[in-house]
Amino acid sequence: MPQSKLFEPITIGGSTLANRIVIAPMCQYSAENGKMTDWHLTHLGMLAQSGAGILTIEATAVVPEGRISYGDVGLWDDETEAAMERVLKGVRAWSNMPIAIQLAHAGRKASSAKPWDGGAQIAPDHANGWQTVSASDLPFAASDNAPVALDRAGMDRVRDAFAEAARRSVRLGIDAIQIHAAHGYLLHQFLSPLSNKRSDEYGGSLENRMRFPLEVFDAVKAAVPEGYPVTVRLSGTDWVDAADWEEGGWDSESTVAISKELEARGCAAIHVSSGGLDPRQKIPVGPNYQVPLARAVKQAVSIPVIAVGLITDAQQAEAIISTGDADMVAVARTVLYDPRWPWHVAAELGATVTASPQYLRCQPSTLKSLFKPT
């Protein structure tokens, strides 16, 4: 059997990962006032035993009003940092898997109920709700409370909060930072012409709409040590067709343009997802449906590109890497359903994967070289 490309090491910034499987950030809506709980210790501890190349902590709000829901994790003060430190200490006691964090601000999609409670926006004057902010004062849904358009002082506070959360991440020993500029959250709201109707230097042209997300990236880069990996997650498209509306949204060409700008500024990798900005989106969901968006970026930059979205099969993941569509694959719901997915993929591809010594005896008798101890 040919050697698996999926299980070849890869270097991101100055860090070398054992394989090319990323556990994507997955919100758990189980924090208390932004502070991680025992649920996160259990959840992340489980995923840290999966054999993946790197584990990403869920979307972590840089300010309280940047949370998607009142149950979101935050990293904005000493209390949220201490709670995360406790969880990380517990996870790292039993796993040496590299850990990244996704720093985020939900913008106009904040102040929402938990998904299992319907996920609708909670009004500012209700319990667990607050006033949202955005690039412009356009709500996500017509029934939502309108956000407040950020002025320069508000943008400065958000930018500085990203930088402060980055400093806290480094202090916690987190191995890499991902800036969330996708899925219709605040930085994506600045990028897309569907949500950004500003008339100042942060609205209008593509160059102007990219300006604030790039300022946030620069602030985060300046807050971390030289060579520390800072990556960005982008939505490759809004999936809103210009033929159906007065204008199209963010698209693949725009994603390529900002990816080139990010590479020039020292970005370590680009994670390409899609959608989430506008309820009019029409997403052709199916296996590999976002891979072409990653391929377009991969062809335009020299830094690693990560593909994500309905990647569930070993041969599917291997093909994405071996054909050069992307450098890594990210899995989320796939690995929630099967927390040993990297083990099973390695078994099918004839590769070797790391396992803790407590689990070595479960190696199947027909797969004598599947496991290597941590």
Tab-separated table of C-alpha atoms in Angstrom:
chain	number	residue	atom	x	y	z
A	1	MET	CA	0.000	0.000	0.000
A	2	PRO	CA	1.382	3.482	-0.888
A	3	GLN	CA	2.338	5.624	2.085
A	4	SER	CA	-0.558	7.793	3.227
A	5	LYS	CA	-0.202	11.514	2.507
A	6	LEU	CA	-2.804	12.274	5.194
A	7	PHE	CA	-0.464	10.914	7.864
A	8	GLU	CA	2.651	12.725	6.719
A	9	PRO	CA	3.914	15.428	9.113
A	10	ILE	CA	3.340	19.077	8.259
A	11	THR	CA	4.835	22.299	9.603
A	12	ILE	CA	2.561	25.228	10.498
A	13	GLY	CA	4.588	28.281	11.392
A	14	GLY	CA	7.304	26.861	13.584
A	15	SER	CA	5.306	23.830	14.764
A	16	THR	CA	5.429	20.378	13.180
A	17	LEU	CA	2.259	18.294	13.411
A	18	ALA	CA	2.294	14.496	13.295
A	19	ASN	CA	-0.417	14.294	10.626
A	20	ARG	CA	-2.795	16.443	8.588
A	21	ILE	CA	-6.028	15.915	10.511
A	22	VAL	CA	-7.337	19.011	12.287
A	23	ILE	CA	-10.087	18.825	14.886
A	24	ALA	CA	-12.047	21.938	14.024
A	25	PRO	CA	-13.456	24.275	16.689
A	26	MET	CA	-16.905	23.162	17.857
A	27	CYS	CA	-19.021	25.339	20.141
A	28	GLN	CA	-20.357	23.456	23.168
A	29	TYR	CA	-22.525	26.223	24.707
A	30	SER	CA	-21.551	24.935	28.147
A	31	ALA	CA	-19.519	27.749	29.689
A	32	GLU	CA	-20.615	29.823	32.665
A	33	ASN	CA	-20.086	33.559	32.211
A	34	GLY	CA	-17.426	32.749	29.642
A	35	LYS	CA	-15.611	30.320	31.924
A	36	MET	CA	-14.875	26.762	30.827
A	37	THR	CA	-16.459	24.005	32.940
A	38	ASP	CA	-15.936	20.307	33.577
A	39	TRP	CA	-17.816	19.639	30.328
A	40	HIS	CA	-14.886	21.167	28.444
A	41	LEU	CA	-12.411	19.062	30.391
A	42	THR	CA	-14.320	15.920	29.414
A	43	HIS	CA	-14.953	17.021	25.828
A	44	LEU	CA	-11.441	18.246	25.017
A	45	GLY	CA	-9.848	15.418	26.968
A	46	MET	CA	-11.735	12.921	24.798
A	47	LEU	CA	-10.724	14.616	21.554
A	48	ALA	CA	-7.105	14.898	22.697
A	49	GLN	CA	-6.973	11.073	22.673
A	50	SER	CA	-8.159	10.850	19.051
A	51	GLY	CA	-4.795	10.730	17.271
A	52	ALA	CA	-5.428	13.897	15.237
A	53	GLY	CA	-2.600	16.271	14.388
A	54	ILE	CA	-4.019	19.226	16.305
A	55	LEU	CA	-7.073	20.055	18.428
A	56	THR	CA	-8.758	23.464	18.179
A	57	ILE	CA	-10.643	24.989	21.114
A	58	GLU	CA	-14.095	26.233	20.170
A	59	ALA	CA	-14.899	29.812	19.133
A	60	THR	CA	-13.662	31.813	22.110
A	61	ALA	CA	-15.096	35.294	22.518
A	62	VAL	CA	-12.643	38.120	23.066
A	63	VAL	CA	-15.304	40.250	24.815
A	64	PRO	CA	-18.543	39.226	26.581
A	65	GLU	CA	-20.775	40.754	23.898
A	66	GLY	CA	-18.839	38.800	21.268
A	67	ARG	CA	-20.279	35.466	22.391
A	68	ILE	CA	-22.727	33.681	20.098
A	69	SER	CA	-24.685	32.602	23.165
A	70	TYR	CA	-24.507	33.154	26.898
A	71	GLY	CA	-23.029	29.650	27.114
A	72	ASP	CA	-19.980	30.428	24.973
A	73	VAL	CA	-16.378	30.248	26.130
A	74	GLY	CA	-14.491	33.511	26.522
A	75	LEU	CA	-10.951	34.683	27.130
A	76	TRP	CA	-11.290	38.309	28.173
A	77	ASP	CA	-10.229	38.508	31.846
A	78	ASP	CA	-8.308	36.701	34.560
A	79	GLU	CA	-11.308	34.556	35.549
A	80	THR	CA	-11.894	33.190	32.048
A	81	GLU	CA	-8.165	32.641	31.654
A	82	ALA	CA	-7.951	30.743	34.962
A	83	ALA	CA	-10.869	28.504	34.000
A	84	MET	CA	-9.241	27.676	30.683
A	85	GLU	CA	-5.908	27.064	32.407
A	86	ARG	CA	-7.543	24.470	34.678
A	87	VAL	CA	-9.035	22.621	31.706
A	88	LEU	CA	-5.818	22.736	29.702
A	89	LYS	CA	-3.832	21.430	32.662
A	90	GLY	CA	-6.172	18.449	32.905
A	91	VAL	CA	-6.036	17.696	29.185
A	92	ARG	CA	-2.275	18.052	28.928
A	93	ALA	CA	-1.646	15.768	31.871
A	94	TRP	CA	-2.648	12.886	29.585
A	95	SER	CA	-2.033	14.089	26.025
A	96	ASN	CA	0.737	15.865	24.151
A	97	MET	CA	-1.476	16.727	21.171
A	98	PRO	CA	-0.908	20.345	20.064
A	99	ILE	CA	-3.809	22.636	20.959
A	100	ALA	CA	-4.950	25.702	19.027
A	101	ILE	CA	-7.623	28.232	19.925
A	102	GLN	CA	-10.114	30.060	17.727
A	103	LEU	CA	-10.529	33.690	18.809
A	104	ALA	CA	-13.851	35.156	17.771
A	105	HIS	CA	-16.472	37.884	17.939
A	106	ALA	CA	-19.995	37.001	16.785
A	107	GLY	CA	-21.044	40.551	15.920
A	108	ARG	CA	-24.715	40.741	14.921
A	109	LYS	CA	-25.128	36.965	15.369
A	110	ALA	CA	-24.418	37.247	19.104
A	111	SER	CA	-26.919	37.201	21.987
A	112	SER	CA	-28.519	33.945	20.844
A	113	ALA	CA	-30.171	31.072	22.656
A	114	LYS	CA	-28.392	27.728	22.776
A	115	PRO	CA	-29.089	25.545	19.712
A	116	TRP	CA	-31.092	22.999	21.685
A	117	ASP	CA	-33.278	25.906	22.875
A	118	GLY	CA	-33.948	27.024	19.313
A	119	GLY	CA	-30.934	29.284	18.718
A	120	ALA	CA	-32.995	32.442	18.105
A	121	GLN	CA	-31.594	35.825	19.012
A	122	ILE	CA	-32.361	37.005	22.554
A	123	ALA	CA	-33.429	40.652	22.809
A	124	PRO	CA	-31.173	43.026	24.767
A	125	ASP	CA	-33.786	43.587	27.478
A	126	HIS	CA	-34.278	39.864	28.166
A	127	ALA	CA	-32.292	37.604	30.483
A	128	ASN	CA	-29.114	36.298	28.824
A	129	GLY	CA	-29.400	38.882	26.029
A	130	TRP	CA	-27.431	42.006	25.123
A	131	GLN	CA	-27.071	44.638	22.410
A	132	THR	CA	-25.117	43.374	19.430
A	133	VAL	CA	-22.671	45.268	17.193
A	134	SER	CA	-21.643	44.894	13.563
A	135	ALA	CA	-20.041	46.633	10.610
A	136	SER	CA	-23.423	48.233	9.839
A	137	ASP	CA	-26.790	48.418	11.575
A	138	LEU	CA	-28.354	45.623	9.486
A	139	PRO	CA	-29.730	42.642	11.449
A	140	PHE	CA	-28.999	39.079	10.343
A	141	ALA	CA	-32.716	38.229	10.216
A	142	ALA	CA	-35.570	40.685	9.832
A	143	SER	CA	-36.945	39.624	13.219
A	144	ASP	CA	-33.639	40.277	15.019
A	145	ASN	CA	-32.822	43.351	17.057
A	146	ALA	CA	-30.668	45.600	14.871
A	147	PRO	CA	-26.975	45.766	15.769
A	148	VAL	CA	-25.160	49.017	16.484
A	149	ALA	CA	-22.652	49.918	13.779
A	150	LEU	CA	-19.209	50.069	15.337
A	151	ASP	CA	-17.557	53.476	15.384
A	152	ARG	CA	-13.791	53.902	15.360
A	153	ALA	CA	-13.548	53.677	19.147
A	154	GLY	CA	-15.621	50.492	19.155
A	155	MET	CA	-13.464	48.966	16.430
A	156	ASP	CA	-10.359	49.822	18.427
A	157	ARG	CA	-11.802	48.068	21.480
A	158	VAL	CA	-12.526	44.928	19.456
A	159	ARG	CA	-9.098	44.964	17.819
A	160	ASP	CA	-7.360	45.414	21.151
A	161	ALA	CA	-9.491	42.662	22.719
A	162	PHE	CA	-8.311	40.214	20.051
A	163	ALA	CA	-4.723	41.183	20.814
A	164	GLU	CA	-5.223	40.796	24.577
A	165	ALA	CA	-6.853	37.384	24.112
A	166	ALA	CA	-3.877	36.413	21.955
A	167	ARG	CA	-1.483	37.374	24.761
A	168	ARG	CA	-3.530	35.292	27.197
A	169	SER	CA	-3.449	32.363	24.744
A	170	VAL	CA	0.342	32.499	24.585
A	171	ARG	CA	0.525	32.701	28.381
A	172	LEU	CA	-1.629	29.571	28.580
A	173	GLY	CA	0.837	27.722	26.376
A	174	ILE	CA	-1.624	27.306	23.503
A	175	ASP	CA	0.264	26.247	20.389
A	176	ALA	CA	-1.502	28.289	17.697
A	177	ILE	CA	-4.232	30.893	17.241
A	178	GLN	CA	-6.958	30.895	14.619
A	179	ILE	CA	-8.783	34.181	13.984
A	180	HIS	CA	-12.430	33.545	13.104
A	181	ALA	CA	-13.363	35.603	10.037
A	182	ALA	CA	-16.009	33.195	8.714
A	183	HIS	CA	-19.560	31.935	9.240
A	184	GLY	CA	-21.177	35.365	9.276
A	185	TYR	CA	-19.494	36.558	12.467
A	186	LEU	CA	-18.083	40.041	13.021
A	187	LEU	CA	-14.973	40.013	10.810
A	188	HIS	CA	-16.941	38.293	8.040
A	189	GLN	CA	-19.609	40.997	8.488
A	190	PHE	CA	-16.963	43.569	7.590
A	191	LEU	CA	-15.806	41.530	4.594
A	192	SER	CA	-19.126	40.878	2.877
A	193	PRO	CA	-20.924	43.603	0.889
A	194	LEU	CA	-24.215	42.056	2.036
A	195	SER	CA	-23.580	43.080	5.655
A	196	ASN	CA	-21.136	45.961	5.269
A	197	LYS	CA	-22.878	49.123	4.052
A	198	ARG	CA	-20.391	51.563	5.564
A	199	SER	CA	-19.562	54.794	3.744
A	200	ASP	CA	-16.188	55.321	5.440
A	201	GLU	CA	-12.793	53.799	4.643
A	202	TYR	CA	-14.010	50.436	6.004
A	203	GLY	CA	-16.840	49.995	3.497
A	204	GLY	CA	-17.425	49.944	-0.235
A	205	SER	CA	-14.470	48.510	-2.143
A	206	LEU	CA	-12.925	45.117	-1.433
A	207	GLU	CA	-9.797	46.853	-0.189
A	208	ASN	CA	-11.840	48.877	2.296
A	209	ARG	CA	-13.914	45.913	3.489
A	210	MET	CA	-10.749	43.892	4.142
A	211	ARG	CA	-9.169	46.719	6.142
A	212	PHE	CA	-10.547	45.992	9.616
A	213	PRO	CA	-10.063	42.192	9.550
A	214	LEU	CA	-6.478	42.820	8.442
A	215	GLU	CA	-6.000	45.326	11.274
A	216	VAL	CA	-7.177	42.655	13.713
A	217	PHE	CA	-4.768	40.135	12.196
A	218	ASP	CA	-1.881	42.595	12.459
A	219	ALA	CA	-2.734	43.336	16.094
A	220	VAL	CA	-2.784	39.637	16.969
A	221	LYS	CA	0.518	39.037	15.157
A	222	ALA	CA	2.097	41.920	17.045
A	223	ALA	CA	0.876	40.483	20.362
A	224	VAL	CA	2.513	37.053	19.974
A	225	PRO	CA	6.168	35.992	19.778
A	226	GLU	CA	7.995	35.964	16.463
A	227	GLY	CA	7.212	32.768	14.568
A	228	TYR	CA	4.137	31.912	16.640
A	229	PRO	CA	1.475	30.455	14.298
A	230	VAL	CA	-1.502	32.747	13.648
A	231	THR	CA	-4.010	31.346	11.163
A	232	VAL	CA	-7.337	32.612	9.815
A	233	ARG	CA	-10.646	30.903	9.083
A	234	LEU	CA	-12.505	32.357	6.100
A	235	SER	CA	-15.842	31.676	4.457
A	236	GLY	CA	-15.008	31.005	0.811
A	237	THR	CA	-18.426	32.260	-0.284
A	238	ASP	CA	-21.691	33.570	1.129
A	239	TRP	CA	-23.626	31.281	-1.256
A	240	VAL	CA	-25.840	34.221	-2.248
A	241	ASP	CA	-26.270	34.425	-6.020
A	242	ALA	CA	-26.014	37.867	-7.598
A	243	ALA	CA	-28.523	36.734	-10.232
A	244	ASP	CA	-31.194	36.427	-7.540
A	245	TRP	CA	-30.474	39.652	-5.634
A	246	GLU	CA	-29.332	43.178	-6.356
A	247	GLU	CA	-25.763	42.165	-5.513
A	248	GLY	CA	-23.771	39.077	-4.755
A	249	GLY	CA	-21.970	38.464	-1.493
A	250	TRP	CA	-18.466	37.500	-0.517
A	251	ASP	CA	-17.065	35.048	-3.068
A	252	SER	CA	-14.123	32.804	-3.891
A	253	GLU	CA	-12.225	35.530	-5.743
A	254	SER	CA	-12.458	37.811	-2.719
A	255	THR	CA	-11.290	34.963	-0.482
A	256	VAL	CA	-8.226	34.499	-2.670
A	257	ALA	CA	-7.508	38.228	-2.494
A	258	ILE	CA	-7.550	38.427	1.305
A	259	SER	CA	-5.633	35.141	1.561
A	260	LYS	CA	-2.798	36.702	-0.444
A	261	GLU	CA	-2.851	39.745	1.843
A	262	LEU	CA	-2.779	37.533	4.919
A	263	GLU	CA	0.125	35.487	3.577
A	264	ALA	CA	2.085	38.684	2.956
A	265	ARG	CA	1.457	39.698	6.588
A	266	GLY	CA	2.761	36.421	8.018
A	267	CYS	CA	-0.349	34.260	8.276
A	268	ALA	CA	0.636	30.631	8.963
A	269	ALA	CA	-2.369	28.902	7.349
A	270	ILE	CA	-5.824	29.534	5.884
A	271	HIS	CA	-8.827	27.424	6.906
A	272	VAL	CA	-11.539	27.616	4.219
A	273	SER	CA	-15.173	27.092	5.200
A	274	SER	CA	-18.252	28.859	3.792
A	275	GLY	CA	-21.640	30.475	4.383
A	276	GLY	CA	-23.273	31.682	7.565
A	277	LEU	CA	-23.617	35.356	6.710
A	278	ASP	CA	-27.041	35.677	5.110
A	279	PRO	CA	-30.293	33.694	5.534
A	280	ARG	CA	-30.773	33.820	1.738
A	281	GLN	CA	-27.829	31.472	1.257
A	282	LYS	CA	-28.327	28.410	-0.948
A	283	ILE	CA	-25.703	25.860	0.025
A	284	PRO	CA	-25.242	22.740	-2.138
A	285	VAL	CA	-24.415	20.551	0.842
A	286	GLY	CA	-22.748	17.248	0.032
A	287	PRO	CA	-19.403	15.457	0.454
A	288	ASN	CA	-16.482	17.761	-0.441
A	289	TYR	CA	-18.834	20.673	-1.157
A	290	GLN	CA	-16.327	23.198	0.204
A	291	VAL	CA	-13.172	21.607	-1.197
A	292	PRO	CA	-13.209	23.673	-4.433
A	293	LEU	CA	-13.118	26.809	-2.280
A	294	ALA	CA	-10.005	25.518	-0.514
A	295	ARG	CA	-8.477	24.497	-3.857
A	296	ALA	CA	-8.822	28.048	-5.186
A	297	VAL	CA	-6.912	29.424	-2.209
A	298	LYS	CA	-4.348	26.620	-2.354
A	299	GLN	CA	-3.541	27.549	-5.947
A	300	ALA	CA	-2.964	31.178	-4.969
A	301	VAL	CA	-0.830	30.976	-1.807
A	302	SER	CA	2.177	29.017	-0.600
A	303	ILE	CA	1.106	28.660	3.050
A	304	PRO	CA	-0.885	25.578	4.165
A	305	VAL	CA	-4.593	25.501	3.356
A	306	ILE	CA	-7.152	23.510	5.348
A	307	ALA	CA	-10.333	22.062	3.826
A	308	VAL	CA	-13.436	21.259	5.867
A	309	GLY	CA	-17.050	20.182	5.379
A	310	LEU	CA	-18.633	16.714	5.245
A	311	ILE	CA	-15.289	14.930	5.193
A	312	THR	CA	-16.226	11.577	6.675
A	313	ASP	CA	-14.360	8.868	4.785
A	314	ALA	CA	-10.723	7.768	4.848
A	315	GLN	CA	-10.257	7.614	1.072
A	316	GLN	CA	-12.060	10.938	0.691
A	317	ALA	CA	-9.691	12.642	3.146
A	318	GLU	CA	-6.652	10.990	1.577
A	319	ALA	CA	-7.682	12.141	-1.897
A	320	ILE	CA	-8.051	15.774	-0.796
A	321	ILE	CA	-4.431	15.770	0.384
A	322	SER	CA	-2.877	13.548	-2.273
A	323	THR	CA	-4.394	15.497	-5.189
A	324	GLY	CA	-3.217	18.796	-3.747
A	325	ASP	CA	-6.644	20.315	-3.152
A	326	ALA	CA	-5.573	21.185	0.398
A	327	ASP	CA	-2.713	20.541	2.810
A	328	MET	CA	-4.882	19.434	5.749
A	329	VAL	CA	-8.457	18.333	6.396
A	330	ALA	CA	-10.563	19.462	9.330
A	331	VAL	CA	-13.297	17.403	10.933
A	332	ALA	CA	-15.945	18.455	13.433
A	333	ARG	CA	-19.222	16.541	13.655
A	334	THR	CA	-17.432	13.561	12.128
A	335	VAL	CA	-15.142	13.266	15.142
A	336	LEU	CA	-17.932	14.008	17.605
A	337	TYR	CA	-19.781	10.994	16.219
A	338	ASP	CA	-16.620	8.872	16.134
A	339	PRO	CA	-13.972	10.218	18.554
A	340	ARG	CA	-11.502	7.606	17.263
A	341	TRP	CA	-11.970	8.586	13.619
A	342	PRO	CA	-8.229	9.248	13.072
A	343	TRP	CA	-7.465	5.749	14.393
A	344	HIS	CA	-9.935	4.156	12.016
A	345	VAL	CA	-8.701	6.218	9.074
A	346	ALA	CA	-5.101	5.292	9.852
A	347	ALA	CA	-6.085	1.615	9.969
A	348	GLU	CA	-7.736	1.816	6.559
A	349	LEU	CA	-4.825	3.700	4.991
A	350	GLY	CA	-2.104	1.505	6.500
A	351	ALA	CA	-0.696	4.374	8.557
A	352	THR	CA	0.476	4.730	12.143
A	353	VAL	CA	-1.208	6.940	14.722
A	354	THR	CA	-0.323	8.040	18.243
A	355	ALA	CA	-2.182	6.432	21.139
A	356	SER	CA	-1.767	6.788	24.878
A	357	PRO	CA	-0.213	3.765	26.607
A	358	GLN	CA	-3.477	3.065	28.429
A	359	TYR	CA	-5.028	2.207	25.042
A	360	LEU	CA	-2.224	0.240	23.394
A	361	ARG	CA	-3.739	-3.136	24.271
A	362	CYS	CA	-6.815	-2.410	22.151
A	363	GLN	CA	-4.773	-2.442	18.941
A	364	PRO	CA	-6.381	-5.062	16.662
A	365	SER	CA	-4.337	-8.222	16.220
A	366	THR	CA	-4.374	-7.715	12.450
A	367	LEU	CA	-2.892	-4.196	12.714
A	368	LYS	CA	0.409	-4.711	14.525
A	369	SER	CA	1.848	-1.311	13.505
A	370	LEU	CA	-1.235	0.883	13.896
A	371	PHE	CA	-0.299	2.462	17.215
A	372	LYS	CA	2.788	4.243	18.396
A	373	PRO	CA	2.828	5.310	22.047
A	374	THR	CA	2.776	8.985	23.036
